[in-house]
Amino acid sequence: MSSEAPFLEIENLTVKFGGLTALDNVSLKVPQNSVVSLIGPNGAGKTTVFNSISGFVQPQSGEIKIAGQKTAWPKTHKLAALKISRTLQGVGLFSGITALENVMLGSDHKYKAGIVKDLFGLSGRIDRQLRDSAMAQLERFGALSLADKFPHELSYPDTKRIALARALISEPELILLDEPAAGLGQDDIDELAETIRQLKKSCAVLLVEHHVDFVGEVSDQVYVLDFGRIIAAGDFESVKKSPEVLAAYLGGEVGHA
Ligand SMILES: Nc1ncnc2c1ncn2[C@@H]1O[C@H](COP(=O)(O)OP(=O)(O)O)[C@@H](O)[C@H]1O
Ligand SMILES: [Mg+2]
């Protein structure tokens, strides 16, 4: 790949659900080692951008380039091979297995099929290397002591840490984070901001988030969506002052940030 090309480039993405145009000619770029945020009112189409990139919805039109290469819109099961990972809005850990096993399941490792069998007691061997890398992810989040706990035994912020560790074990070049700060208190949001600043050293981040101060703190670039269209793009300070953005939020969050 060209080292100059953005990791992800979307051009003129349009998604329709029946008569509703959820995204209307959306274009955006996520440069390597940068944090790009997508903000906008509820229903603006933010999650639909993620769903288009990750194969959950089929766009009507538009192009996607990954590492400078024009490609088909990714299928869900091809994401790991494309070095793209995502966390879901909400948490989404598997409840019957431990935190460590949840992190291991995020791997696209060739032994994954064997691990799934191991988890359900169908074969004897769990790959040592994969377990070690899952432990390393837990350590990165200060969560080693959580390894053997089940999701229902974890605090909400801890489940979010585990979900992020699971998304990172495949060593993605792009991670899509849908509202990672939702439901967190200020201390955990500050920790998440630090995690994202660290993440940017090894991958690109595309972030959807309602906490505007947090977005301002971590983002290199911000795109504002409203009714499926990009109404402003640029650094946070300039976007915040855009008349279109102020109008879209009607003096709401952004206007007060
Ligand atoms: N699978 C779907 N089927 C039908 N309509 C959908 C679907 N997903 C999203 N929408 C609609 O598309 C619009 C954008 O939704 P979404 O991307 O979830 O917005 P956001 O994440 O910005 O709140 C909304 O009007 C929503 O109701
Ligand atoms: Mg959403």
GROMACS .gro file of N, CA, C and O in nm, residues 24-144:
model
  484
   24ASP      N    1  -2.680   1.015   0.226
   24ASP     CA    2  -2.696   1.079   0.097
   24ASP      C    3  -2.560   1.133   0.050
   24ASP      O    4  -2.516   1.238   0.098
   25ASN      N    5  -2.492   1.058  -0.034
   25ASN     CA    6  -2.364   1.104  -0.089
   25ASN      C    7  -2.260   1.142   0.017
   25ASN      O    8  -2.201   1.249   0.011
   26VAL      N    9  -2.242   1.054   0.111
   26VAL     CA   10  -2.146   1.080   0.219
   26VAL      C   11  -2.004   1.044   0.173
   26VAL      O   12  -1.980   0.934   0.121
   27SER      N   13  -1.911   1.137   0.191
   27SER     CA   14  -1.771   1.111   0.161
   27SER      C   15  -1.688   1.142   0.284
   27SER      O   16  -1.711   1.245   0.350
   28LEU      N   17  -1.596   1.055   0.316
   28LEU     CA   18  -1.506   1.084   0.428
   28LEU      C   19  -1.377   1.005   0.415
   28LEU      O   20  -1.369   0.907   0.340
   29LYS      N   21  -1.276   1.054   0.486
   29LYS     CA   22  -1.145   0.988   0.485
   29LYS      C   23  -1.096   0.966   0.627
   29LYS      O   24  -1.113   1.054   0.711
   30VAL      N   25  -1.036   0.851   0.648
   30VAL     CA   26  -0.971   0.826   0.777
   30VAL      C   27  -0.822   0.800   0.750
   30VAL      O   28  -0.785   0.691   0.708
   31PRO      N   29  -0.738   0.903   0.770
   31PRO     CA   30  -0.595   0.881   0.749
   31PRO      C   31  -0.538   0.779   0.848
   31PRO      O   32  -0.596   0.757   0.954
   32GLN      N   33  -0.427   0.719   0.811
   32GLN     CA   34  -0.360   0.626   0.902
   32GLN      C   35  -0.321   0.699   1.030
   32GLN      O   36  -0.290   0.818   1.027
   33ASN      N   37  -0.322   0.625   1.140
   33ASN     CA   38  -0.281   0.681   1.269
   33ASN      C   39  -0.349   0.813   1.303
   33ASN      O   40  -0.284   0.907   1.349
   34SER      N   41  -0.480   0.819   1.276
   34SER     CA   42  -0.554   0.939   1.315
   34SER      C   43  -0.686   0.898   1.377
   34SER      O   44  -0.731   0.784   1.363
   35VAL      N   45  -0.747   0.992   1.448
   35VAL     CA   46  -0.879   0.970   1.506
   35VAL      C   47  -0.977   1.062   1.435
   35VAL      O   48  -0.962   1.184   1.437
   36VAL      N   49  -1.074   1.001   1.368
   36VAL     CA   50  -1.177   1.077   1.296
   36VAL      C   51  -1.310   1.048   1.364
   36VAL      O   52  -1.344   0.933   1.388
   37SER      N   53  -1.384   1.155   1.394
   37SER     CA   54  -1.513   1.136   1.461
   37SER      C   55  -1.628   1.176   1.371
   37SER      O   56  -1.617   1.267   1.289
   38LEU      N   57  -1.736   1.106   1.393
   38LEU     CA   58  -1.860   1.129   1.321
   38LEU      C   59  -1.961   1.166   1.428
   38LEU      O   60  -1.988   1.087   1.517
   39ILE      N   61  -2.011   1.291   1.419
   39ILE     CA   62  -2.111   1.331   1.518
   39ILE      C   63  -2.237   1.377   1.444
   39ILE      O   64  -2.235   1.398   1.323
   40GLY      N   65  -2.343   1.393   1.518
   40GLY     CA   66  -2.468   1.439   1.459
   40GLY      C   67  -2.584   1.392   1.542
   40GLY      O   68  -2.570   1.299   1.620
   41PRO      N   69  -2.699   1.456   1.524
   41PRO     CA   70  -2.817   1.420   1.603
   41PRO      C   71  -2.857   1.274   1.584
   41PRO      O   72  -2.816   1.211   1.486
   42ASN      N   73  -2.938   1.223   1.676
   42ASN     CA   74  -2.991   1.087   1.662
   42ASN      C   75  -3.061   1.069   1.529
   42ASN      O   76  -3.133   1.157   1.485
   43GLY      N   77  -3.036   0.955   1.468
   43GLY     CA   78  -3.102   0.927   1.340
   43GLY      C   79  -3.030   0.989   1.221
   43GLY      O   80  -3.074   0.976   1.107
   44ALA      N   81  -2.917   1.057   1.246
   44ALA     CA   82  -2.846   1.126   1.137
   44ALA      C   83  -2.785   1.028   1.037
   44ALA      O   84  -2.759   1.063   0.922
   45GLY      N   85  -2.756   0.904   1.082
   45GLY     CA   86  -2.698   0.806   0.992
   45GLY      C   87  -2.561   0.755   1.034
   45GLY      O   88  -2.495   0.682   0.959
   46LYS      N   89  -2.518   0.788   1.156
   46LYS     CA   90  -2.382   0.754   1.199
   46LYS      C   91  -2.360   0.603   1.202
   46LYS      O   92  -2.262   0.552   1.145
   47THR      N   93  -2.451   0.532   1.268
   47THR     CA   94  -2.434   0.387   1.276
   47THR      C   95  -2.445   0.324   1.137
   47THR      O   96  -2.377   0.224   1.108
   48THR      N   97  -2.524   0.384   1.051
   48THR     CA   98  -2.537   0.330   0.915
   48THR      C   99  -2.404   0.340   0.838
   48THR      O  100  -2.373   0.253   0.755
   49VAL      N  101  -2.324   0.443   0.866
   49VAL     CA  102  -2.190   0.450   0.805
   49VAL      C  103  -2.109   0.328   0.851
   49VAL      O  104  -2.049   0.257   0.769
   50PHE      N  105  -2.111   0.301   0.982
   50PHE     CA  106  -2.037   0.185   1.034
   50PHE      C  107  -2.090   0.056   0.973
   50PHE      O  108  -2.015  -0.034   0.937
   51ASN      N  109  -2.223   0.046   0.964
   51ASN     CA  110  -2.282  -0.077   0.911
   51ASN      C  111  -2.248  -0.097   0.764
   51ASN      O  112  -2.236  -0.211   0.719
   52SER      N  113  -2.230   0.011   0.691
   52SER     CA  114  -2.191  -0.002   0.550
   52SER      C  115  -2.046  -0.050   0.539
   52SER      O  116  -2.015  -0.138   0.458
   53ILE      N  117  -1.960   0.007   0.624
   53ILE     CA  118  -1.819  -0.034   0.620
   53ILE      C  119  -1.804  -0.178   0.663
   53ILE      O  120  -1.720  -0.251   0.611
   54SER      N  121  -1.889  -0.221   0.758
   54SER     CA  122  -1.867  -0.355   0.813
   54SER      C  123  -1.963  -0.461   0.759
   54SER      O  124  -1.968  -0.570   0.812
   55GLY      N  125  -2.037  -0.429   0.655
   55GLY     CA  126  -2.112  -0.533   0.584
   55GLY      C  127  -2.250  -0.565   0.639
   55GLY      O  128  -2.313  -0.659   0.593
   56PHE      N  129  -2.298  -0.486   0.734
   56PHE     CA  130  -2.432  -0.512   0.787
   56PHE      C  131  -2.542  -0.452   0.700
   56PHE      O  132  -2.655  -0.495   0.707
   57VAL      N  133  -2.508  -0.348   0.623
   57VAL     CA  134  -2.605  -0.299   0.525
   57VAL      C  135  -2.537  -0.290   0.388
   57VAL      O  136  -2.415  -0.274   0.378
   58GLN      N  137  -2.618  -0.302   0.286
   58GLN     CA  138  -2.567  -0.298   0.149
   58GLN      C  139  -2.597  -0.160   0.090
   58GLN      O  140  -2.713  -0.124   0.074
   59PRO      N  141  -2.494  -0.080   0.061
   59PRO     CA  142  -2.519   0.054   0.006
   59PRO      C  143  -2.582   0.050  -0.134
   59PRO      O  144  -2.558  -0.044  -0.210
   60GLN      N  145  -2.663   0.151  -0.164
   60GLN     CA  146  -2.719   0.164  -0.299
   60GLN      C  147  -2.610   0.208  -0.396
   60GLN      O  148  -2.605   0.166  -0.510
   61SER      N  149  -2.526   0.301  -0.349
   61SER     CA  150  -2.415   0.344  -0.434
   61SER      C  151  -2.304   0.399  -0.347
   61SER      O  152  -2.322   0.422  -0.228
   62GLY      N  153  -2.189   0.420  -0.412
   62GLY     CA  154  -2.075   0.473  -0.338
   62GLY      C  155  -1.955   0.382  -0.354
   62GLY      O  156  -1.969   0.265  -0.393
   63GLU      N  157  -1.839   0.439  -0.326
   63GLU     CA  158  -1.715   0.363  -0.338
   63GLU      C  159  -1.639   0.361  -0.208
   63GLU      O  160  -1.647   0.456  -0.129
   64ILE      N  161  -1.565   0.254  -0.188
   64ILE     CA  162  -1.480   0.245  -0.070
   64ILE      C  163  -1.339   0.205  -0.114
   64ILE      O  164  -1.322   0.119  -0.200
   65LYS      N  165  -1.240   0.276  -0.057
   65LYS     CA  166  -1.101   0.239  -0.080
   65LYS      C  167  -1.039   0.206   0.054
   65LYS      O  168  -1.058   0.280   0.152
   66ILE      N  169  -0.965   0.098   0.057
   66ILE     CA  170  -0.893   0.060   0.177
   66ILE      C  171  -0.745   0.059   0.145
   66ILE      O  172  -0.703  -0.005   0.048
   67ALA      N  173  -0.670   0.136   0.221
   67ALA     CA  174  -0.527   0.153   0.196
   67ALA      C  175  -0.502   0.190   0.049
   67ALA      O  176  -0.411   0.138  -0.015
   68GLY      N  177  -0.585   0.278  -0.002
   68GLY     CA  178  -0.565   0.330  -0.137
   68GLY      C  179  -0.621   0.243  -0.249
   68GLY      O  180  -0.620   0.283  -0.365
   69GLN      N  181  -0.671   0.124  -0.214
   69GLN     CA  182  -0.723   0.031  -0.315
   69GLN      C  183  -0.874   0.035  -0.318
   69GLN      O  184  -0.938   0.011  -0.215
   70LYS      N  185  -0.928   0.060  -0.436
   70LYS     CA  186  -1.073   0.052  -0.450
   70LYS      C  187  -1.114  -0.094  -0.430
   70LYS      O  188  -1.052  -0.185  -0.483
   71THR      N  189  -1.219  -0.115  -0.350
   71THR     CA  190  -1.256  -0.252  -0.320
   71THR      C  191  -1.409  -0.264  -0.314
   71THR      O  192  -1.479  -0.164  -0.316
   72ALA      N  193  -1.458  -0.387  -0.311
   72ALA     CA  194  -1.602  -0.408  -0.292
   72ALA      C  195  -1.637  -0.369  -0.149
   72ALA      O  196  -1.552  -0.374  -0.061
   73TRP      N  197  -1.763  -0.333  -0.124
   73TRP     CA  198  -1.804  -0.307   0.016
   73TRP      C  199  -1.781  -0.435   0.095
   73TRP      O  200  -1.823  -0.543   0.053
   74PRO      N  201  -1.710  -0.425   0.208
   74PRO     CA  202  -1.669  -0.546   0.280
   74PRO      C  203  -1.788  -0.630   0.328
   74PRO      O  204  -1.891  -0.577   0.363
   75LYS      N  205  -1.768  -0.761   0.328
   75LYS     CA  206  -1.863  -0.851   0.394
   75LYS      C  207  -1.818  -0.864   0.540
   75LYS      O  208  -1.698  -0.857   0.569
   76THR      N  209  -1.913  -0.889   0.627
   76THR     CA  210  -1.882  -0.901   0.770
   76THR      C  211  -1.766  -0.996   0.797
   76THR      O  212  -1.675  -0.964   0.873
   77HIS      N  213  -1.769  -1.113   0.731
   77HIS     CA  214  -1.667  -1.215   0.761
   77HIS      C  215  -1.532  -1.184   0.697
   77HIS      O  216  -1.435  -1.253   0.721
   78LYS      N  217  -1.526  -1.078   0.614
   78LYS     CA  218  -1.398  -1.040   0.553
   78LYS      C  219  -1.328  -0.928   0.630
   78LYS      O  220  -1.215  -0.890   0.598
   79LEU      N  221  -1.394  -0.873   0.730
   79LEU     CA  222  -1.339  -0.755   0.797
   79LEU      C  223  -1.203  -0.781   0.859
   79LEU      O  224  -1.112  -0.699   0.848
   80ALA      N  225  -1.190  -0.895   0.927
   80ALA     CA  226  -1.064  -0.924   0.995
   80ALA      C  227  -0.950  -0.930   0.894
   80ALA      O  228  -0.841  -0.876   0.918
   81ALA      N  229  -0.976  -0.990   0.778
   81ALA     CA  230  -0.872  -0.999   0.675
   81ALA      C  231  -0.835  -0.860   0.622
   81ALA      O  232  -0.722  -0.838   0.579
   82LEU      N  233  -0.931  -0.767   0.628
   82LEU     CA  234  -0.904  -0.630   0.584
   82LEU      C  235  -0.841  -0.545   0.695
   82LEU      O  236  -0.817  -0.427   0.678
   83LYS      N  237  -0.821  -0.608   0.811
   83LYS     CA  238  -0.761  -0.539   0.926
   83LYS      C  239  -0.853  -0.431   0.982
   83LYS      O  240  -0.808  -0.324   1.023
   84ILE      N  241  -0.983  -0.458   0.976
   84ILE     CA  242  -1.082  -0.367   1.033
   84ILE      C  243  -1.155  -0.438   1.146
   84ILE      O  244  -1.192  -0.555   1.133
   85SER      N  245  -1.173  -0.367   1.256
   85SER     CA  246  -1.241  -0.425   1.371
   85SER      C  247  -1.344  -0.324   1.422
   85SER      O  248  -1.331  -0.205   1.398
   86ARG      N  249  -1.447  -0.371   1.490
   86ARG     CA  250  -1.544  -0.275   1.544
   86ARG      C  251  -1.594  -0.318   1.680
   86ARG      O  252  -1.595  -0.437   1.712
   87THR      N  253  -1.636  -0.220   1.759
   87THR     CA  254  -1.717  -0.252   1.877
   87THR      C  255  -1.858  -0.211   1.844
   87THR      O  256  -1.881  -0.123   1.762
   88LEU      N  257  -1.954  -0.277   1.907
   88LEU     CA  258  -2.094  -0.250   1.878
   88LEU      C  259  -2.147  -0.144   1.972
   88LEU      O  260  -2.096  -0.126   2.082
   89GLN      N  261  -2.252  -0.073   1.925
   89GLN     CA  262  -2.324   0.018   2.014
   89GLN      C  263  -2.386  -0.070   2.122
   89GLN      O  264  -2.449  -0.170   2.090
   90GLY      N  265  -2.365  -0.039   2.248
   90GLY     CA  266  -2.396  -0.136   2.353
   90GLY      C  267  -2.270  -0.218   2.376
   90GLY      O  268  -2.163  -0.178   2.333
   91VAL      N  269  -2.278  -0.332   2.443
   91VAL     CA  270  -2.155  -0.403   2.478
   91VAL      C  271  -2.134  -0.532   2.400
   91VAL      O  272  -2.037  -0.548   2.328
   92GLY      N  273  -2.226  -0.625   2.412
   92GLY     CA  274  -2.217  -0.745   2.330
   92GLY      C  275  -2.110  -0.847   2.366
   92GLY      O  276  -2.045  -0.901   2.278
   93LEU      N  277  -2.088  -0.873   2.498
   93LEU     CA  278  -2.001  -0.985   2.534
   93LEU      C  279  -2.086  -1.112   2.539
   93LEU      O  280  -2.205  -1.107   2.565
   94PHE      N  281  -2.022  -1.226   2.513
   94PHE     CA  282  -2.093  -1.353   2.528
   94PHE      C  283  -2.102  -1.385   2.677
   94PHE      O  284  -2.002  -1.380   2.748
   95SER      N  285  -2.221  -1.423   2.722
   95SER     CA  286  -2.243  -1.432   2.866
   95SER      C  287  -2.192  -1.561   2.929
   95SER      O  288  -2.154  -1.562   3.045
   96GLY      N  289  -2.185  -1.671   2.855
   96GLY     CA  290  -2.151  -1.798   2.918
   96GLY      C  291  -2.001  -1.826   2.928
   96GLY      O  292  -1.961  -1.933   2.974
   97ILE      N  293  -1.918  -1.734   2.884
   97ILE     CA  294  -1.773  -1.756   2.884
   97ILE      C  295  -1.702  -1.642   2.955
   97ILE      O  296  -1.761  -1.536   2.975
   98THR      N  297  -1.577  -1.667   2.994
   98THR     CA  298  -1.506  -1.567   3.076
   98THR      C  299  -1.462  -1.447   2.992
   98THR      O  300  -1.466  -1.449   2.869
   99ALA      N  301  -1.416  -1.345   3.065
   99ALA     CA  302  -1.363  -1.224   3.000
   99ALA      C  303  -1.248  -1.263   2.906
   99ALA      O  304  -1.242  -1.218   2.791
  100LEU      N  305  -1.156  -1.348   2.956
  100LEU     CA  306  -1.042  -1.390   2.875
  100LEU      C  307  -1.089  -1.458   2.746
  100LEU      O  308  -1.040  -1.429   2.636
  101GLU      N  309  -1.186  -1.550   2.760
  101GLU     CA  310  -1.236  -1.622   2.643
  101GLU      C  311  -1.306  -1.528   2.545
  101GLU      O  312  -1.296  -1.543   2.423
  102ASN      N  313  -1.375  -1.426   2.599
  102ASN     CA  314  -1.436  -1.326   2.512
  102ASN      C  315  -1.331  -1.253   2.430
  102ASN      O  316  -1.349  -1.230   2.310
  103VAL      N  317  -1.220  -1.219   2.495
  103VAL     CA  318  -1.113  -1.148   2.422
  103VAL      C  319  -1.054  -1.241   2.315
  103VAL      O  320  -1.032  -1.199   2.201
  104MET      N  321  -1.034  -1.368   2.353
  104MET     CA  322  -0.977  -1.464   2.256
  104MET      C  323  -1.065  -1.477   2.132
  104MET      O  324  -1.016  -1.493   2.020
  105LEU      N  325  -1.197  -1.468   2.152
  105LEU     CA  326  -1.288  -1.485   2.039
  105LEU      C  327  -1.280  -1.370   1.939
  105LEU      O  328  -1.330  -1.380   1.827
  106GLY      N  329  -1.217  -1.259   1.979
  106GLY     CA  330  -1.199  -1.148   1.886
  106GLY      C  331  -1.090  -1.174   1.785
  106GLY      O  332  -1.073  -1.100   1.688
  107SER      N  333  -1.017  -1.281   1.803
  107SER     CA  334  -0.903  -1.309   1.716
  107SER      C  335  -0.946  -1.368   1.582
  107SER      O  336  -1.043  -1.442   1.574
  108ASP      N  337  -0.872  -1.333   1.478
  108ASP     CA  338  -0.895  -1.398   1.349
  108ASP      C  339  -0.786  -1.504   1.327
  108ASP      O  340  -0.756  -1.546   1.216
  109HIS      N  341  -0.726  -1.544   1.437
  109HIS     CA  342  -0.619  -1.641   1.438
  109HIS      C  343  -0.664  -1.771   1.370
  109HIS      O  344  -0.779  -1.810   1.380
  110LYS      N  345  -0.569  -1.836   1.306
  110LYS     CA  346  -0.606  -1.959   1.235
  110LYS      C  347  -0.656  -2.069   1.328
  110LYS      O  348  -0.722  -2.162   1.285
  111TYR      N  349  -0.625  -2.055   1.457
  111TYR     CA  350  -0.670  -2.159   1.551
  111TYR      C  351  -0.808  -2.131   1.607
  111TYR      O  352  -0.857  -2.201   1.692
  112LYS      N  353  -0.870  -2.021   1.559
  112LYS     CA  354  -0.995  -1.981   1.623
  112LYS      C  355  -1.100  -2.093   1.623
  112LYS      O  356  -1.168  -2.113   1.723
  113ALA      N  357  -1.111  -2.163   1.512
  113ALA     CA  358  -1.211  -2.270   1.506
  113ALA      C  359  -1.185  -2.370   1.618
  113ALA      O  360  -1.278  -2.417   1.685
  114GLY      N  361  -1.059  -2.401   1.641
  114GLY     CA  362  -1.023  -2.493   1.749
  114GLY      C  363  -1.058  -2.437   1.886
  114GLY      O  364  -1.100  -2.510   1.975
  115ILE      N  365  -1.042  -2.304   1.899
  115ILE     CA  366  -1.073  -2.242   2.028
  115ILE      C  367  -1.220  -2.252   2.058
  115ILE      O  368  -1.261  -2.282   2.169
  116VAL      N  369  -1.301  -2.227   1.957
  116VAL     CA  370  -1.445  -2.236   1.979
  116VAL      C  371  -1.478  -2.375   2.030
  116VAL      O  372  -1.552  -2.392   2.126
  117LYS      N  373  -1.418  -2.475   1.969
  117LYS     CA  374  -1.440  -2.613   2.018
  117LYS      C  375  -1.393  -2.627   2.161
  117LYS      O  376  -1.461  -2.686   2.245
  118ASP      N  377  -1.275  -2.571   2.191
  118ASP     CA  378  -1.223  -2.581   2.327
  118ASP      C  379  -1.318  -2.519   2.426
  118ASP      O  380  -1.341  -2.574   2.533
  119LEU      N  381  -1.372  -2.402   2.389
  119LEU     CA  382  -1.459  -2.331   2.481
  119LEU      C  383  -1.579  -2.417   2.517
  119LEU      O  384  -1.632  -2.409   2.625
  120PHE      N  385  -1.621  -2.497   2.423
  120PHE     CA  386  -1.738  -2.580   2.449
  120PHE      C  387  -1.699  -2.723   2.485
  120PHE      O  388  -1.780  -2.814   2.480
  121GLY      N  389  -1.572  -2.740   2.521
  121GLY     CA  390  -1.526  -2.868   2.575
  121GLY      C  391  -1.516  -2.979   2.471
  121GLY      O  392  -1.517  -3.096   2.506
  122LEU      N  393  -1.504  -2.942   2.343
  122LEU     CA  394  -1.504  -3.044   2.239
  122LEU      C  395  -1.364  -3.092   2.202
  122LEU      O  396  -1.348  -3.194   2.140
  123SER      N  397  -1.264  -3.017   2.240
  123SER     CA  398  -1.129  -3.065   2.214
  123SER      C  399  -1.037  -3.014   2.324
  123SER      O  400  -1.076  -2.926   2.402
  124GLY      N  401  -0.921  -3.071   2.334
  124GLY     CA  402  -0.839  -3.052   2.453
  124GLY      C  403  -0.747  -2.930   2.457
  124GLY      O  404  -0.704  -2.891   2.563
  125ARG      N  405  -0.718  -2.871   2.343
  125ARG     CA  406  -0.606  -2.778   2.341
  125ARG      C  407  -0.648  -2.634   2.309
  125ARG      O  408  -0.714  -2.608   2.210
  126ILE      N  409  -0.614  -2.544   2.394
  126ILE     CA  410  -0.632  -2.403   2.361
  126ILE      C  411  -0.494  -2.350   2.326
  126ILE      O  412  -0.399  -2.368   2.400
  127ASP      N  413  -0.486  -2.284   2.212
  127ASP     CA  414  -0.357  -2.237   2.168
  127ASP      C  415  -0.295  -2.138   2.266
  127ASP      O  416  -0.354  -2.037   2.299
  128ARG      N  417  -0.177  -2.174   2.309
  128ARG     CA  418  -0.105  -2.097   2.410
  128ARG      C  419  -0.081  -1.952   2.366
  128ARG      O  420  -0.099  -1.857   2.439
  129GLN      N  421  -0.042  -1.941   2.241
  129GLN     CA  422  -0.006  -1.809   2.187
  129GLN      C  423  -0.127  -1.714   2.189
  129GLN      O  424  -0.114  -1.597   2.224
  130LEU      N  425  -0.241  -1.767   2.155
  130LEU     CA  426  -0.361  -1.685   2.153
  130LEU      C  427  -0.402  -1.643   2.293
  130LEU      O  428  -0.436  -1.528   2.319
  131ARG      N  429  -0.391  -1.740   2.387
  131ARG     CA  430  -0.421  -1.707   2.526
  131ARG      C  431  -0.326  -1.597   2.574
  131ARG      O  432  -0.368  -1.501   2.638
  132ASP      N  433  -0.199  -1.609   2.539
  132ASP     CA  434  -0.102  -1.508   2.581
  132ASP      C  435  -0.135  -1.372   2.522
  132ASP      O  436  -0.124  -1.270   2.591
  133SER      N  437  -0.177  -1.369   2.394
  133SER     CA  438  -0.205  -1.236   2.340
  133SER      C  439  -0.334  -1.179   2.398
  133SER      O  440  -0.344  -1.057   2.416
  134ALA      N  441  -0.429  -1.266   2.433
  134ALA     CA  442  -0.549  -1.216   2.501
  134ALA      C  443  -0.512  -1.160   2.639
  134ALA      O  444  -0.561  -1.054   2.680
  135MET      N  445  -0.423  -1.229   2.709
  135MET     CA  446  -0.378  -1.180   2.840
  135MET      C  447  -0.307  -1.046   2.824
  135MET      O  448  -0.324  -0.955   2.905
  136ALA      N  449  -0.228  -1.032   2.717
  136ALA     CA  450  -0.157  -0.906   2.693
  136ALA      C  451  -0.256  -0.792   2.671
  136ALA      O  452  -0.235  -0.679   2.718
  137GLN      N  453  -0.366  -0.820   2.601
  137GLN     CA  454  -0.469  -0.717   2.582
  137GLN      C  455  -0.532  -0.678   2.716
  137GLN      O  456  -0.554  -0.560   2.743
  138LEU      N  457  -0.560  -0.780   2.798
  138LEU     CA  458  -0.619  -0.749   2.929
  138LEU      C  459  -0.524  -0.664   3.012
  138LEU      O  460  -0.564  -0.568   3.077
  139GLU      N  461  -0.396  -0.697   3.003
  139GLU     CA  462  -0.296  -0.622   3.078
  139GLU      C  463  -0.293  -0.476   3.036
  139GLU      O  464  -0.285  -0.385   3.117
  140ARG      N  465  -0.304  -0.454   2.906
  140ARG     CA  466  -0.304  -0.319   2.850
  140ARG      C  467  -0.416  -0.234   2.911
  140ARG      O  468  -0.403  -0.114   2.926
  141PHE      N  469  -0.526  -0.300   2.948
  141PHE     CA  470  -0.638  -0.228   3.009
  141PHE      C  471  -0.639  -0.241   3.161
  141PHE      O  472  -0.738  -0.209   3.225
  142GLY      N  473  -0.528  -0.287   3.218
  142GLY     CA  474  -0.522  -0.305   3.363
  142GLY      C  475  -0.627  -0.403   3.411
  142GLY      O  476  -0.681  -0.388   3.521
  143ALA      N  477  -0.660  -0.503   3.328
  143ALA     CA  478  -0.775  -0.589   3.356
  143ALA      C  479  -0.737  -0.736   3.371
  143ALA      O  480  -0.821  -0.824   3.358
  144LEU      N  481  -0.608  -0.763   3.402
  144LEU     CA  482  -0.565  -0.903   3.417
  144LEU      C  483  -0.646  -0.977   3.522
  144LEU      O  484  -0.680  -1.094   3.504
   0.00000   0.00000   0.00000
